[in-house]
Amino acid sequence: MVRAVGEDCLRTGDSWVHLQECLVCGPVGCCDSSKKQHTRKHFCKTGHPVVQSFEPGEDWIYCLADRVLMEPTEAI
């Protein structure tokens, strides 16, 4: 089930710092720098470790389990 962008934060009346999308099943949640850390909670509940930034202009992927940031490289 794909949820609306920041649905958990909107439901609780909280704001977020950055949004991240789970690349396994699709929900979008707030990052570890946000008050509720919905992406982290989703990872702990489901075991889905790989997220991608959902912010305009950002193109990175992060593995929560391995703490590895992957960014695109320039084409040669």
PDB file of C-alpha atoms in Angstrom:
ATOM      1  CA  MET A   1       0.000   0.000   0.000  1.00  0.00           C
ATOM      2  CA  VAL A   2       1.514   3.314  -1.074  1.00  0.00           C
ATOM      3  CA  ARG A   3       0.709   6.157   1.285  1.00  0.00           C
ATOM      4  CA  ALA A   4       0.502   9.852   0.510  1.00  0.00           C
ATOM      5  CA  VAL A   5       3.639  11.965   0.836  1.00  0.00           C
ATOM      6  CA  GLY A   6       4.359  12.616   4.521  1.00  0.00           C
ATOM      7  CA  GLU A   7       0.996  11.108   5.520  1.00  0.00           C
ATOM      8  CA  ASP A   8       2.224  10.036   8.966  1.00  0.00           C
ATOM      9  CA  CYS A   9       3.552  13.527   9.740  1.00  0.00           C
ATOM     10  CA  LEU A  10       0.427  15.195   8.407  1.00  0.00           C
ATOM     11  CA  ARG A  11      -1.788  12.931  10.520  1.00  0.00           C
ATOM     12  CA  THR A  12       0.120  13.807  13.719  1.00  0.00           C
ATOM     13  CA  GLY A  13       0.433  17.494  12.822  1.00  0.00           C
ATOM     14  CA  ASP A  14       4.229  17.383  12.618  1.00  0.00           C
ATOM     15  CA  SER A  15       6.520  18.910  10.028  1.00  0.00           C
ATOM     16  CA  TRP A  16       9.571  17.227   8.527  1.00  0.00           C
ATOM     17  CA  VAL A  17      13.124  18.075   7.493  1.00  0.00           C
ATOM     18  CA  HIS A  18      13.400  15.750   4.466  1.00  0.00           C
ATOM     19  CA  LEU A  19      11.217  13.051   2.977  1.00  0.00           C
ATOM     20  CA  GLN A  20      12.443   9.648   1.865  1.00  0.00           C
ATOM     21  CA  GLU A  21      10.721   6.899  -0.117  1.00  0.00           C
ATOM     22  CA  CYS A  22      11.088   3.212   0.716  1.00  0.00           C
ATOM     23  CA  LEU A  23      12.361   1.565  -2.477  1.00  0.00           C
ATOM     24  CA  VAL A  24      10.957  -1.817  -1.436  1.00  0.00           C
ATOM     25  CA  CYS A  25       7.279  -0.974  -0.919  1.00  0.00           C
ATOM     26  CA  GLY A  26       6.839   2.753  -1.603  1.00  0.00           C
ATOM     27  CA  PRO A  27       5.741   4.685   1.521  1.00  0.00           C
ATOM     28  CA  VAL A  28       7.213   8.157   1.936  1.00  0.00           C
ATOM     29  CA  GLY A  29       8.283   9.160   5.425  1.00  0.00           C
ATOM     30  CA  CYS A  30      10.354  11.741   7.240  1.00  0.00           C
ATOM     31  CA  CYS A  31      14.107  11.355   7.813  1.00  0.00           C
ATOM     32  CA  ASP A  32      16.131  10.789  10.993  1.00  0.00           C
ATOM     33  CA  SER A  33      16.590  14.570  11.389  1.00  0.00           C
ATOM     34  CA  SER A  34      12.814  14.973  11.636  1.00  0.00           C
ATOM     35  CA  LYS A  35      10.963  14.780  14.947  1.00  0.00           C
ATOM     36  CA  LYS A  36       9.069  11.529  14.309  1.00  0.00           C
ATOM     37  CA  GLN A  37      11.635   9.656  12.143  1.00  0.00           C
ATOM     38  CA  HIS A  38       8.922   7.783  10.234  1.00  0.00           C
ATOM     39  CA  THR A  39      11.357   6.319   7.683  1.00  0.00           C
ATOM     40  CA  ARG A  40      13.478   4.799  10.475  1.00  0.00           C
ATOM     41  CA  LYS A  41      10.357   3.395  12.172  1.00  0.00           C
ATOM     42  CA  HIS A  42       9.263   1.854   8.868  1.00  0.00           C
ATOM     43  CA  PHE A  43      12.698   0.233   8.480  1.00  0.00           C
ATOM     44  CA  CYS A  44      12.596  -1.184  12.035  1.00  0.00           C
ATOM     45  CA  LYS A  45       9.085  -2.573  11.485  1.00  0.00           C
ATOM     46  CA  THR A  46       9.562  -4.027   7.993  1.00  0.00           C
ATOM     47  CA  GLY A  47      13.305  -4.547   7.569  1.00  0.00           C
ATOM     48  CA  HIS A  48      13.212  -2.532   4.315  1.00  0.00           C
ATOM     49  CA  PRO A  49      16.586  -0.740   4.403  1.00  0.00           C
ATOM     50  CA  VAL A  50      16.863   1.132   1.101  1.00  0.00           C
ATOM     51  CA  VAL A  51      15.362   4.606   0.721  1.00  0.00           C
ATOM     52  CA  GLN A  52      15.640   7.369  -1.842  1.00  0.00           C
ATOM     53  CA  SER A  53      15.324  11.091  -1.279  1.00  0.00           C
ATOM     54  CA  PHE A  54      11.877  12.348  -2.174  1.00  0.00           C
ATOM     55  CA  GLU A  55      13.026  15.970  -2.202  1.00  0.00           C
ATOM     56  CA  PRO A  56      13.083  17.987  -5.446  1.00  0.00           C
ATOM     57  CA  GLY A  57      16.603  18.254  -6.879  1.00  0.00           C
ATOM     58  CA  GLU A  58      18.041  15.436  -4.727  1.00  0.00           C
ATOM     59  CA  ASP A  59      19.058  12.170  -6.371  1.00  0.00           C
ATOM     60  CA  TRP A  60      20.570   9.930  -3.719  1.00  0.00           C
ATOM     61  CA  ILE A  61      19.827   6.510  -2.262  1.00  0.00           C
ATOM     62  CA  TYR A  62      20.664   5.434   1.289  1.00  0.00           C
ATOM     63  CA  CYS A  63      20.863   2.045   2.969  1.00  0.00           C
ATOM     64  CA  LEU A  64      19.725   2.391   6.575  1.00  0.00           C
ATOM     65  CA  ALA A  65      21.090  -1.042   7.536  1.00  0.00           C
ATOM     66  CA  ASP A  66      24.614  -0.503   6.205  1.00  0.00           C
ATOM     67  CA  ARG A  67      24.680   3.295   6.592  1.00  0.00           C
ATOM     68  CA  VAL A  68      25.818   3.691   2.995  1.00  0.00           C
ATOM     69  CA  LEU A  69      24.995   6.728   0.877  1.00  0.00           C
ATOM     70  CA  MET A  70      24.917   6.251  -2.880  1.00  0.00           C
ATOM     71  CA  GLU A  71      24.971   9.263  -5.163  1.00  0.00           C
ATOM     72  CA  PRO A  72      24.903   9.404  -8.966  1.00  0.00           C
ATOM     73  CA  THR A  73      28.185  10.063 -10.713  1.00  0.00           C
ATOM     74  CA  GLU A  74      28.805  12.357 -13.669  1.00  0.00           C
ATOM     75  CA  ALA A  75      28.705  10.651 -17.046  1.00  0.00           C
ATOM     76  CA  ILE A  76      32.156  10.344 -18.565  1.00  0.00           C
TER      77      ILE A  76
END
